[in-house]
Amino acid sequence: MSIPQITLQRWIEVFLNILFWVAAVAILLLTTEVGIVENTVEDVDGVVVQETIEMGIFILPNFIGMISIIPFFYIVTFYLTPRYYSSKKYLVFSSLLLLGLADLLLIELGVVYLQNTTFHTIMIRFFIFYNLFFIIAAVVYGMVRHQLKMETHQQALEKEKISAELQLMQSQINPHFMFNALNNLLAISERSENAETSSGITKLSDLLRFMIYDTQAEQVLLSKEIEFIENYIALQKLKYSTEDPFEISLITETNDEDPKIAPTLLIPFVENAFKHGLDIQTKSFIHIKLEFKDNLLHFEVKNSKHHLKKTEFEKKYSGIGLENVKKRLNLIYPNQYNLDIKDDEHIFYVLLKINLTI
């Protein structure tokens, strides 16, 4: 969906909201007159045989309490409905609506009490039915709005997937040729008895295989993603000497649970850490921790920061990887993740939590 379409959709939504509230106020005023008219009919002995309340329910200032329906209407629309109804938590959702209805009624009757107005049964009924009307309207509005939002997310996700597939196809000149070339290099390095080079080629081959084949699926096993990160770290370490002042650690705790996750979702944070976290002239560190427990993925990356001079290319494309991850998280895991990034002078810290249902 293009930006002009989104803007137009928002303006239409604002217009319909204004129209709805104008209609609601108009109906309220048309069905209520100022003051209460009581008709009392007595028989010849002065005994009341009929008592009615005609037209008008209560004096106009008592409407002030009904203003409280406005914030509750939007709380139901924008928060309660998408959070609880859409996730099928019907009991919690119904309980919160009933609690809200009771609170609204207490506020409205409290305003009437402060006006020193006599309570009437018809007044209480009016408040209840009027509040119910707005609550039902808010739920329907929230459901429609959430459904449209999910459809928009799905369309964006499909476009993102198609774009990624096209980029992947463009980069796949001939994957079989690449693997054959790597296998030839591996055979040469093994004949030369260069174990370090052989290990690097093997890990590079695994990385390419994962990126070319496994990333075509919408989700991969978390163990595959971890293996990808491990191979990436191992390759990065080949660039440096064991004497360099680096401290690099990767800790994984999954308790034999293996959920599925969007492929290559975590690697940009690791790439960013190696890009900005290591300096051979300064003591540096990269600490990575991945934990999965109770359907919650806890991914933490902490690295030292060094003010290294960047090339023009690096300045132009700096931060693009992290921005793409944020977009992917919003598309794939809406309302299911929390991303906390802290960037100070000496340390860069990332904490990502995703709800991954097995």
PDB file of C-alpha atoms in Angstrom, residues 14-290:
ATOM      1  CA  VAL A  14     -10.825  10.465  11.119  1.00  0.00           C
ATOM      2  CA  PHE A  15     -13.834  11.743   9.152  1.00  0.00           C
ATOM      3  CA  LEU A  16     -15.922   8.677  10.037  1.00  0.00           C
ATOM      4  CA  ASN A  17     -14.988   9.055  13.712  1.00  0.00           C
ATOM      5  CA  ILE A  18     -16.112  12.685  13.728  1.00  0.00           C
ATOM      6  CA  LEU A  19     -19.309  11.749  11.905  1.00  0.00           C
ATOM      7  CA  PHE A  20     -19.988   8.971  14.416  1.00  0.00           C
ATOM      8  CA  TRP A  21     -19.621  11.215  17.466  1.00  0.00           C
ATOM      9  CA  VAL A  22     -21.708  14.023  15.899  1.00  0.00           C
ATOM     10  CA  ALA A  23     -24.477  11.501  15.206  1.00  0.00           C
ATOM     11  CA  ALA A  24     -24.211  10.107  18.749  1.00  0.00           C
ATOM     12  CA  VAL A  25     -24.528  13.564  20.328  1.00  0.00           C
ATOM     13  CA  ALA A  26     -27.399  14.470  18.005  1.00  0.00           C
ATOM     14  CA  ILE A  27     -29.327  11.307  18.921  1.00  0.00           C
ATOM     15  CA  LEU A  28     -28.687  11.974  22.593  1.00  0.00           C
ATOM     16  CA  LEU A  29     -29.991  15.542  22.418  1.00  0.00           C
ATOM     17  CA  LEU A  30     -32.993  14.620  20.283  1.00  0.00           C
ATOM     18  CA  THR A  31     -34.116  11.933  22.708  1.00  0.00           C
ATOM     19  CA  THR A  32     -33.751  14.098  25.794  1.00  0.00           C
ATOM     20  CA  GLU A  33     -35.481  17.250  26.917  1.00  0.00           C
ATOM     21  CA  VAL A  34     -34.373  19.558  29.669  1.00  0.00           C
ATOM     22  CA  GLY A  35     -36.084  18.636  32.919  1.00  0.00           C
ATOM     23  CA  ILE A  36     -38.237  15.747  34.053  1.00  0.00           C
ATOM     24  CA  VAL A  37     -41.994  15.872  33.496  1.00  0.00           C
ATOM     25  CA  GLU A  38     -43.936  13.738  35.937  1.00  0.00           C
ATOM     26  CA  ASN A  39     -47.599  12.884  35.303  1.00  0.00           C
ATOM     27  CA  THR A  40     -49.522  11.772  38.342  1.00  0.00           C
ATOM     28  CA  VAL A  41     -53.119  10.504  38.132  1.00  0.00           C
ATOM     29  CA  GLU A  42     -55.177  10.283  41.338  1.00  0.00           C
ATOM     30  CA  ASP A  43     -58.622   8.847  41.959  1.00  0.00           C
ATOM     31  CA  VAL A  44     -61.416  10.713  43.784  1.00  0.00           C
ATOM     32  CA  ASP A  45     -60.002   9.743  47.164  1.00  0.00           C
ATOM     33  CA  GLY A  46     -56.570  11.182  46.312  1.00  0.00           C
ATOM     34  CA  VAL A  47     -54.880   7.805  45.876  1.00  0.00           C
ATOM     35  CA  VAL A  48     -52.245   7.672  43.105  1.00  0.00           C
ATOM     36  CA  VAL A  49     -53.328   5.144  40.498  1.00  0.00           C
ATOM     37  CA  GLN A  50     -50.818   6.025  37.733  1.00  0.00           C
ATOM     38  CA  GLU A  51     -47.423   7.754  37.670  1.00  0.00           C
ATOM     39  CA  THR A  52     -45.333   8.192  34.537  1.00  0.00           C
ATOM     40  CA  ILE A  53     -42.266  10.046  33.396  1.00  0.00           C
ATOM     41  CA  GLU A  54     -42.718  11.660  29.993  1.00  0.00           C
ATOM     42  CA  MET A  55     -40.089  12.863  27.522  1.00  0.00           C
ATOM     43  CA  GLY A  56     -36.763  13.777  28.944  1.00  0.00           C
ATOM     44  CA  ILE A  57     -34.722  11.714  31.304  1.00  0.00           C
ATOM     45  CA  PHE A  58     -32.613  14.172  33.266  1.00  0.00           C
ATOM     46  CA  ILE A  59     -31.321  17.711  33.079  1.00  0.00           C
ATOM     47  CA  LEU A  60     -28.661  18.532  30.511  1.00  0.00           C
ATOM     48  CA  PRO A  61     -25.675  19.002  32.941  1.00  0.00           C
ATOM     49  CA  ASN A  62     -25.993  15.342  33.878  1.00  0.00           C
ATOM     50  CA  PHE A  63     -24.670  14.467  30.416  1.00  0.00           C
ATOM     51  CA  ILE A  64     -21.184  15.451  31.595  1.00  0.00           C
ATOM     52  CA  GLY A  65     -20.645  11.978  33.030  1.00  0.00           C
ATOM     53  CA  MET A  66     -21.181  10.432  29.600  1.00  0.00           C
ATOM     54  CA  ILE A  67     -17.982  12.068  28.323  1.00  0.00           C
ATOM     55  CA  SER A  68     -16.152   9.162  29.983  1.00  0.00           C
ATOM     56  CA  ILE A  69     -17.452   6.880  27.215  1.00  0.00           C
ATOM     57  CA  ILE A  70     -15.086   8.565  24.708  1.00  0.00           C
ATOM     58  CA  PRO A  71     -11.705   7.420  26.144  1.00  0.00           C
ATOM     59  CA  PHE A  72     -13.137   3.988  26.984  1.00  0.00           C
ATOM     60  CA  PHE A  73     -14.411   3.657  23.388  1.00  0.00           C
ATOM     61  CA  TYR A  74     -10.889   4.107  22.023  1.00  0.00           C
ATOM     62  CA  ILE A  75      -9.296   1.922  24.703  1.00  0.00           C
ATOM     63  CA  VAL A  76     -11.594  -0.907  23.575  1.00  0.00           C
ATOM     64  CA  THR A  77     -10.897  -0.155  19.889  1.00  0.00           C
ATOM     65  CA  PHE A  78      -7.124   0.266  19.904  1.00  0.00           C
ATOM     66  CA  TYR A  79      -6.037  -1.881  22.854  1.00  0.00           C
ATOM     67  CA  LEU A  80      -8.491  -4.395  24.311  1.00  0.00           C
ATOM     68  CA  THR A  81      -9.902  -5.768  21.045  1.00  0.00           C
ATOM     69  CA  PRO A  82      -6.600  -6.372  19.179  1.00  0.00           C
ATOM     70  CA  ARG A  83      -4.811  -7.580  22.313  1.00  0.00           C
ATOM     71  CA  TYR A  84      -7.381  -9.934  23.847  1.00  0.00           C
ATOM     72  CA  TYR A  85     -10.221 -10.676  21.404  1.00  0.00           C
ATOM     73  CA  SER A  86      -7.949 -11.215  18.393  1.00  0.00           C
ATOM     74  CA  SER A  87      -5.732 -13.519  20.461  1.00  0.00           C
ATOM     75  CA  LYS A  88      -8.875 -15.486  21.528  1.00  0.00           C
ATOM     76  CA  LYS A  89      -8.637 -14.544  25.211  1.00  0.00           C
ATOM     77  CA  TYR A  90     -12.416 -14.224  25.354  1.00  0.00           C
ATOM     78  CA  LEU A  91     -12.836 -14.619  29.123  1.00  0.00           C
ATOM     79  CA  VAL A  92     -10.346 -11.854  29.932  1.00  0.00           C
ATOM     80  CA  PHE A  93     -11.807  -9.680  27.172  1.00  0.00           C
ATOM     81  CA  SER A  94     -15.408 -10.093  28.425  1.00  0.00           C
ATOM     82  CA  SER A  95     -14.380  -9.477  32.028  1.00  0.00           C
ATOM     83  CA  LEU A  96     -12.611  -6.237  31.116  1.00  0.00           C
ATOM     84  CA  LEU A  97     -15.639  -5.051  29.112  1.00  0.00           C
ATOM     85  CA  LEU A  98     -18.008  -5.762  32.021  1.00  0.00           C
ATOM     86  CA  LEU A  99     -15.639  -4.004  34.408  1.00  0.00           C
ATOM     87  CA  GLY A 100     -15.507  -1.028  32.065  1.00  0.00           C
ATOM     88  CA  LEU A 101     -19.295  -0.959  31.761  1.00  0.00           C
ATOM     89  CA  ALA A 102     -19.622  -0.937  35.553  1.00  0.00           C
ATOM     90  CA  ASP A 103     -17.067   1.884  35.866  1.00  0.00           C
ATOM     91  CA  LEU A 104     -18.860   3.971  33.238  1.00  0.00           C
ATOM     92  CA  LEU A 105     -22.183   3.508  35.016  1.00  0.00           C
ATOM     93  CA  LEU A 106     -20.671   4.517  38.370  1.00  0.00           C
ATOM     94  CA  ILE A 107     -19.143   7.664  36.849  1.00  0.00           C
ATOM     95  CA  GLU A 108     -22.393   8.662  35.132  1.00  0.00           C
ATOM     96  CA  LEU A 109     -24.534   8.041  38.203  1.00  0.00           C
ATOM     97  CA  GLY A 110     -21.949   9.835  40.319  1.00  0.00           C
ATOM     98  CA  VAL A 111     -22.357  12.952  38.167  1.00  0.00           C
ATOM     99  CA  VAL A 112     -26.135  12.699  38.520  1.00  0.00           C
ATOM    100  CA  TYR A 113     -25.733  12.430  42.287  1.00  0.00           C
ATOM    101  CA  LEU A 114     -23.534  15.550  42.360  1.00  0.00           C
ATOM    102  CA  GLN A 115     -26.277  17.409  40.487  1.00  0.00           C
ATOM    103  CA  ASN A 116     -28.693  16.536  43.311  1.00  0.00           C
ATOM    104  CA  THR A 117     -30.983  14.892  40.782  1.00  0.00           C
ATOM    105  CA  THR A 118     -33.400  12.150  41.794  1.00  0.00           C
ATOM    106  CA  PHE A 119     -32.504   8.722  40.417  1.00  0.00           C
ATOM    107  CA  HIS A 120     -35.076   7.041  38.180  1.00  0.00           C
ATOM    108  CA  THR A 121     -35.108   3.516  36.827  1.00  0.00           C
ATOM    109  CA  ILE A 122     -35.456   4.802  33.280  1.00  0.00           C
ATOM    110  CA  MET A 123     -32.310   6.879  33.782  1.00  0.00           C
ATOM    111  CA  ILE A 124     -30.252   3.841  34.806  1.00  0.00           C
ATOM    112  CA  ARG A 125     -31.635   1.819  31.895  1.00  0.00           C
ATOM    113  CA  PHE A 126     -30.773   4.650  29.537  1.00  0.00           C
ATOM    114  CA  PHE A 127     -27.168   4.743  30.749  1.00  0.00           C
ATOM    115  CA  ILE A 128     -26.791   0.950  30.463  1.00  0.00           C
ATOM    116  CA  PHE A 129     -28.195   0.688  26.928  1.00  0.00           C
ATOM    117  CA  TYR A 130     -26.307   3.757  25.735  1.00  0.00           C
ATOM    118  CA  ASN A 131     -23.004   2.419  27.113  1.00  0.00           C
ATOM    119  CA  LEU A 132     -23.678  -1.026  25.626  1.00  0.00           C
ATOM    120  CA  PHE A 133     -24.255   0.559  22.228  1.00  0.00           C
ATOM    121  CA  PHE A 134     -20.861   2.297  22.354  1.00  0.00           C
ATOM    122  CA  ILE A 135     -19.043  -0.788  23.646  1.00  0.00           C
ATOM    123  CA  ILE A 136     -20.469  -2.968  20.862  1.00  0.00           C
ATOM    124  CA  ALA A 137     -19.596  -0.288  18.303  1.00  0.00           C
ATOM    125  CA  ALA A 138     -16.050  -0.078  19.708  1.00  0.00           C
ATOM    126  CA  VAL A 139     -15.572  -3.873  19.521  1.00  0.00           C
ATOM    127  CA  VAL A 140     -16.821  -4.035  15.922  1.00  0.00           C
ATOM    128  CA  TYR A 141     -14.669  -1.038  14.964  1.00  0.00           C
ATOM    129  CA  GLY A 142     -11.641  -2.586  16.667  1.00  0.00           C
ATOM    130  CA  MET A 143     -12.139  -5.962  14.944  1.00  0.00           C
ATOM    131  CA  VAL A 144     -12.502  -4.392  11.487  1.00  0.00           C
ATOM    132  CA  ARG A 145      -9.537  -2.088  12.040  1.00  0.00           C
ATOM    133  CA  HIS A 146      -7.343  -4.959  13.324  1.00  0.00           C
ATOM    134  CA  GLN A 147      -8.313  -7.179  10.395  1.00  0.00           C
ATOM    135  CA  LEU A 148      -7.439  -4.453   7.877  1.00  0.00           C
ATOM    136  CA  LYS A 149      -4.138  -3.882   9.665  1.00  0.00           C
ATOM    137  CA  MET A 150      -3.309  -7.603   9.545  1.00  0.00           C
ATOM    138  CA  GLU A 151      -4.154  -7.725   5.837  1.00  0.00           C
ATOM    139  CA  THR A 152      -1.876  -4.739   5.229  1.00  0.00           C
ATOM    140  CA  HIS A 153       0.906  -6.460   7.189  1.00  0.00           C
ATOM    141  CA  GLN A 154       0.402  -9.645   5.181  1.00  0.00           C
ATOM    142  CA  GLN A 155       0.560  -7.767   1.881  1.00  0.00           C
ATOM    143  CA  ALA A 156       3.727  -5.980   2.978  1.00  0.00           C
ATOM    144  CA  LEU A 157       5.212  -9.305   4.094  1.00  0.00           C
ATOM    145  CA  GLU A 158       4.431 -10.874   0.720  1.00  0.00           C
ATOM    146  CA  LYS A 159       6.054  -7.927  -1.078  1.00  0.00           C
ATOM    147  CA  GLU A 160       9.078  -8.207   1.213  1.00  0.00           C
ATOM    148  CA  LYS A 161       9.319 -11.930   0.503  1.00  0.00           C
ATOM    149  CA  ILE A 162       9.048 -11.434  -3.271  1.00  0.00           C
ATOM    150  CA  SER A 163      11.685  -8.698  -3.145  1.00  0.00           C
ATOM    151  CA  ALA A 164      14.016 -10.895  -1.101  1.00  0.00           C
ATOM    152  CA  GLU A 165      13.489 -13.811  -3.507  1.00  0.00           C
ATOM    153  CA  LEU A 166      14.308 -11.582  -6.491  1.00  0.00           C
ATOM    154  CA  GLN A 167      17.479 -10.341  -4.802  1.00  0.00           C
ATOM    155  CA  LEU A 168      18.409 -13.916  -3.955  1.00  0.00           C
ATOM    156  CA  MET A 169      17.824 -15.030  -7.543  1.00  0.00           C
ATOM    157  CA  GLN A 170      20.011 -12.184  -8.810  1.00  0.00           C
ATOM    158  CA  SER A 171      22.783 -13.235  -6.449  1.00  0.00           C
ATOM    159  CA  GLN A 172      22.511 -16.917  -7.387  1.00  0.00           C
ATOM    160  CA  ILE A 173      24.682 -16.869 -10.494  1.00  0.00           C
ATOM    161  CA  ASN A 174      25.216 -20.595 -10.121  1.00  0.00           C
ATOM    162  CA  PRO A 175      25.204 -21.985  -6.560  1.00  0.00           C
ATOM    163  CA  HIS A 176      26.356 -25.394  -7.744  1.00  0.00           C
ATOM    164  CA  PHE A 177      29.369 -23.808  -9.390  1.00  0.00           C
ATOM    165  CA  MET A 178      30.139 -21.958  -6.112  1.00  0.00           C
ATOM    166  CA  PHE A 179      29.962 -25.156  -4.054  1.00  0.00           C
ATOM    167  CA  ASN A 180      32.054 -27.089  -6.551  1.00  0.00           C
ATOM    168  CA  ALA A 181      34.688 -24.334  -6.468  1.00  0.00           C
ATOM    169  CA  LEU A 182      34.716 -24.402  -2.672  1.00  0.00           C
ATOM    170  CA  ASN A 183      35.041 -28.177  -2.662  1.00  0.00           C
ATOM    171  CA  ASN A 184      38.017 -27.900  -5.018  1.00  0.00           C
ATOM    172  CA  LEU A 185      39.653 -25.317  -2.733  1.00  0.00           C
ATOM    173  CA  LEU A 186      38.937 -27.566   0.235  1.00  0.00           C
ATOM    174  CA  ALA A 187      40.655 -30.500  -1.474  1.00  0.00           C
ATOM    175  CA  ILE A 188      43.695 -28.319  -2.261  1.00  0.00           C
ATOM    176  CA  SER A 189      43.938 -27.033   1.337  1.00  0.00           C
ATOM    177  CA  GLU A 190      43.651 -30.584   2.719  1.00  0.00           C
ATOM    178  CA  ARG A 191      46.459 -31.774   0.433  1.00  0.00           C
ATOM    179  CA  SER A 192      48.518 -28.882   1.762  1.00  0.00           C
ATOM    180  CA  GLU A 193      47.577 -29.980   5.291  1.00  0.00           C
ATOM    181  CA  ASN A 194      46.325 -26.492   6.116  1.00  0.00           C
ATOM    182  CA  ALA A 195      43.711 -27.326   8.757  1.00  0.00           C
ATOM    183  CA  GLU A 196      42.778 -23.715   9.453  1.00  0.00           C
ATOM    184  CA  THR A 197      42.043 -22.962   5.815  1.00  0.00           C
ATOM    185  CA  SER A 198      40.102 -26.215   5.421  1.00  0.00           C
ATOM    186  CA  SER A 199      37.977 -25.373   8.447  1.00  0.00           C
ATOM    187  CA  GLY A 200      37.302 -21.879   7.096  1.00  0.00           C
ATOM    188  CA  ILE A 201      36.252 -23.175   3.669  1.00  0.00           C
ATOM    189  CA  THR A 202      33.932 -25.746   5.271  1.00  0.00           C
ATOM    190  CA  LYS A 203      32.261 -23.128   7.416  1.00  0.00           C
ATOM    191  CA  LEU A 204      31.958 -20.735   4.469  1.00  0.00           C
ATOM    192  CA  SER A 205      30.327 -23.520   2.471  1.00  0.00           C
ATOM    193  CA  ASP A 206      27.836 -24.094   5.307  1.00  0.00           C
ATOM    194  CA  LEU A 207      27.063 -20.366   5.444  1.00  0.00           C
ATOM    195  CA  LEU A 208      26.397 -20.195   1.719  1.00  0.00           C
ATOM    196  CA  ARG A 209      24.249 -23.320   1.800  1.00  0.00           C
ATOM    197  CA  PHE A 210      22.124 -21.837   4.580  1.00  0.00           C
ATOM    198  CA  MET A 211      21.768 -18.460   2.839  1.00  0.00           C
ATOM    199  CA  ILE A 212      20.960 -19.911  -0.573  1.00  0.00           C
ATOM    200  CA  TYR A 213      18.695 -22.816   0.334  1.00  0.00           C
ATOM    201  CA  ASP A 214      17.413 -22.578   3.910  1.00  0.00           C
ATOM    202  CA  THR A 215      16.431 -18.903   3.708  1.00  0.00           C
ATOM    203  CA  GLN A 216      13.895 -19.711   0.995  1.00  0.00           C
ATOM    204  CA  ALA A 217      11.598 -21.049   3.721  1.00  0.00           C
ATOM    205  CA  GLU A 218       9.547 -18.616   5.803  1.00  0.00           C
ATOM    206  CA  GLN A 219      10.901 -20.192   8.980  1.00  0.00           C
ATOM    207  CA  VAL A 220      13.836 -22.373   9.992  1.00  0.00           C
ATOM    208  CA  LEU A 221      14.648 -24.274  13.154  1.00  0.00           C
ATOM    209  CA  LEU A 222      16.289 -22.165  15.836  1.00  0.00           C
ATOM    210  CA  SER A 223      19.139 -24.707  15.948  1.00  0.00           C
ATOM    211  CA  LYS A 224      19.857 -23.933  12.266  1.00  0.00           C
ATOM    212  CA  GLU A 225      19.937 -20.206  13.012  1.00  0.00           C
ATOM    213  CA  ILE A 226      22.313 -20.829  15.924  1.00  0.00           C
ATOM    214  CA  GLU A 227      24.574 -22.977  13.725  1.00  0.00           C
ATOM    215  CA  PHE A 228      24.614 -20.164  11.164  1.00  0.00           C
ATOM    216  CA  ILE A 229      25.703 -17.669  13.846  1.00  0.00           C
ATOM    217  CA  GLU A 230      28.378 -20.063  15.130  1.00  0.00           C
ATOM    218  CA  ASN A 231      29.829 -20.516  11.628  1.00  0.00           C
ATOM    219  CA  TYR A 232      29.785 -16.772  11.054  1.00  0.00           C
ATOM    220  CA  ILE A 233      31.670 -16.143  14.324  1.00  0.00           C
ATOM    221  CA  ALA A 234      34.197 -18.866  13.489  1.00  0.00           C
ATOM    222  CA  LEU A 235      34.890 -17.277  10.094  1.00  0.00           C
ATOM    223  CA  GLN A 236      35.259 -13.837  11.633  1.00  0.00           C
ATOM    224  CA  LYS A 237      37.801 -15.179  14.124  1.00  0.00           C
ATOM    225  CA  LEU A 238      39.992 -16.384  11.235  1.00  0.00           C
ATOM    226  CA  LYS A 239      40.669 -12.731  10.399  1.00  0.00           C
ATOM    227  CA  TYR A 240      42.414 -12.164  13.694  1.00  0.00           C
ATOM    228  CA  SER A 241      45.282 -13.617  15.689  1.00  0.00           C
ATOM    229  CA  THR A 242      44.880 -15.411  18.986  1.00  0.00           C
ATOM    230  CA  GLU A 243      47.158 -12.736  20.423  1.00  0.00           C
ATOM    231  CA  ASP A 244      44.749  -9.916  19.597  1.00  0.00           C
ATOM    232  CA  PRO A 245      43.127  -8.362  22.707  1.00  0.00           C
ATOM    233  CA  PHE A 246      39.667  -9.742  21.967  1.00  0.00           C
ATOM    234  CA  GLU A 247      37.105 -11.428  24.174  1.00  0.00           C
ATOM    235  CA  ILE A 248      34.400 -13.129  22.074  1.00  0.00           C
ATOM    236  CA  SER A 249      31.782 -15.398  23.638  1.00  0.00           C
ATOM    237  CA  LEU A 250      28.572 -17.096  22.529  1.00  0.00           C
ATOM    238  CA  ILE A 251      26.307 -18.753  25.118  1.00  0.00           C
ATOM    239  CA  THR A 252      23.186 -20.675  24.076  1.00  0.00           C
ATOM    240  CA  GLU A 253      20.569 -22.164  26.396  1.00  0.00           C
ATOM    241  CA  THR A 254      17.582 -23.831  24.718  1.00  0.00           C
ATOM    242  CA  ASN A 255      16.829 -26.833  26.970  1.00  0.00           C
ATOM    243  CA  ASP A 256      16.542 -29.111  23.906  1.00  0.00           C
ATOM    244  CA  GLU A 257      13.622 -26.995  22.635  1.00  0.00           C
ATOM    245  CA  ASP A 258      13.814 -26.175  18.937  1.00  0.00           C
ATOM    246  CA  PRO A 259      11.147 -23.697  17.785  1.00  0.00           C
ATOM    247  CA  LYS A 260      11.064 -22.101  14.351  1.00  0.00           C
ATOM    248  CA  ILE A 261      12.178 -18.563  13.582  1.00  0.00           C
ATOM    249  CA  ALA A 262      12.432 -16.324  10.521  1.00  0.00           C
ATOM    250  CA  PRO A 263      15.811 -17.077   8.892  1.00  0.00           C
ATOM    251  CA  THR A 264      18.791 -14.690   9.250  1.00  0.00           C
ATOM    252  CA  LEU A 265      16.805 -12.524  11.664  1.00  0.00           C
ATOM    253  CA  LEU A 266      19.482 -12.463  14.362  1.00  0.00           C
ATOM    254  CA  ILE A 267      22.678 -12.315  12.304  1.00  0.00           C
ATOM    255  CA  PRO A 268      22.576  -8.517  11.581  1.00  0.00           C
ATOM    256  CA  PHE A 269      23.054  -7.837  15.303  1.00  0.00           C
ATOM    257  CA  VAL A 270      26.100 -10.141  15.307  1.00  0.00           C
ATOM    258  CA  GLU A 271      27.455  -8.544  12.117  1.00  0.00           C
ATOM    259  CA  ASN A 272      27.039  -5.111  13.663  1.00  0.00           C
ATOM    260  CA  ALA A 273      28.955  -6.221  16.762  1.00  0.00           C
ATOM    261  CA  PHE A 274      31.931  -7.464  14.714  1.00  0.00           C
ATOM    262  CA  LYS A 275      31.835  -4.392  12.510  1.00  0.00           C
ATOM    263  CA  HIS A 276      31.980  -1.863  15.343  1.00  0.00           C
ATOM    264  CA  GLY A 277      33.118  -3.858  18.365  1.00  0.00           C
ATOM    265  CA  LEU A 278      36.668  -4.955  17.550  1.00  0.00           C
ATOM    266  CA  ASP A 279      39.864  -2.938  17.328  1.00  0.00           C
ATOM    267  CA  ILE A 280      43.213  -4.757  17.236  1.00  0.00           C
ATOM    268  CA  GLN A 281      44.890  -1.870  19.064  1.00  0.00           C
ATOM    269  CA  THR A 282      42.402  -1.751  21.953  1.00  0.00           C
ATOM    270  CA  LYS A 283      40.982  -4.276  24.370  1.00  0.00           C
ATOM    271  CA  SER A 284      37.644  -5.300  22.845  1.00  0.00           C
ATOM    272  CA  PHE A 285      34.794  -7.651  23.568  1.00  0.00           C
ATOM    273  CA  ILE A 286      31.689  -9.186  22.024  1.00  0.00           C
ATOM    274  CA  HIS A 287      29.332 -11.102  24.313  1.00  0.00           C
ATOM    275  CA  ILE A 288      26.376 -12.918  22.745  1.00  0.00           C
ATOM    276  CA  LYS A 289      23.757 -14.846  24.688  1.00  0.00           C
ATOM    277  CA  LEU A 290      20.761 -16.726  23.294  1.00  0.00           C
TER     278      LEU A 290
END
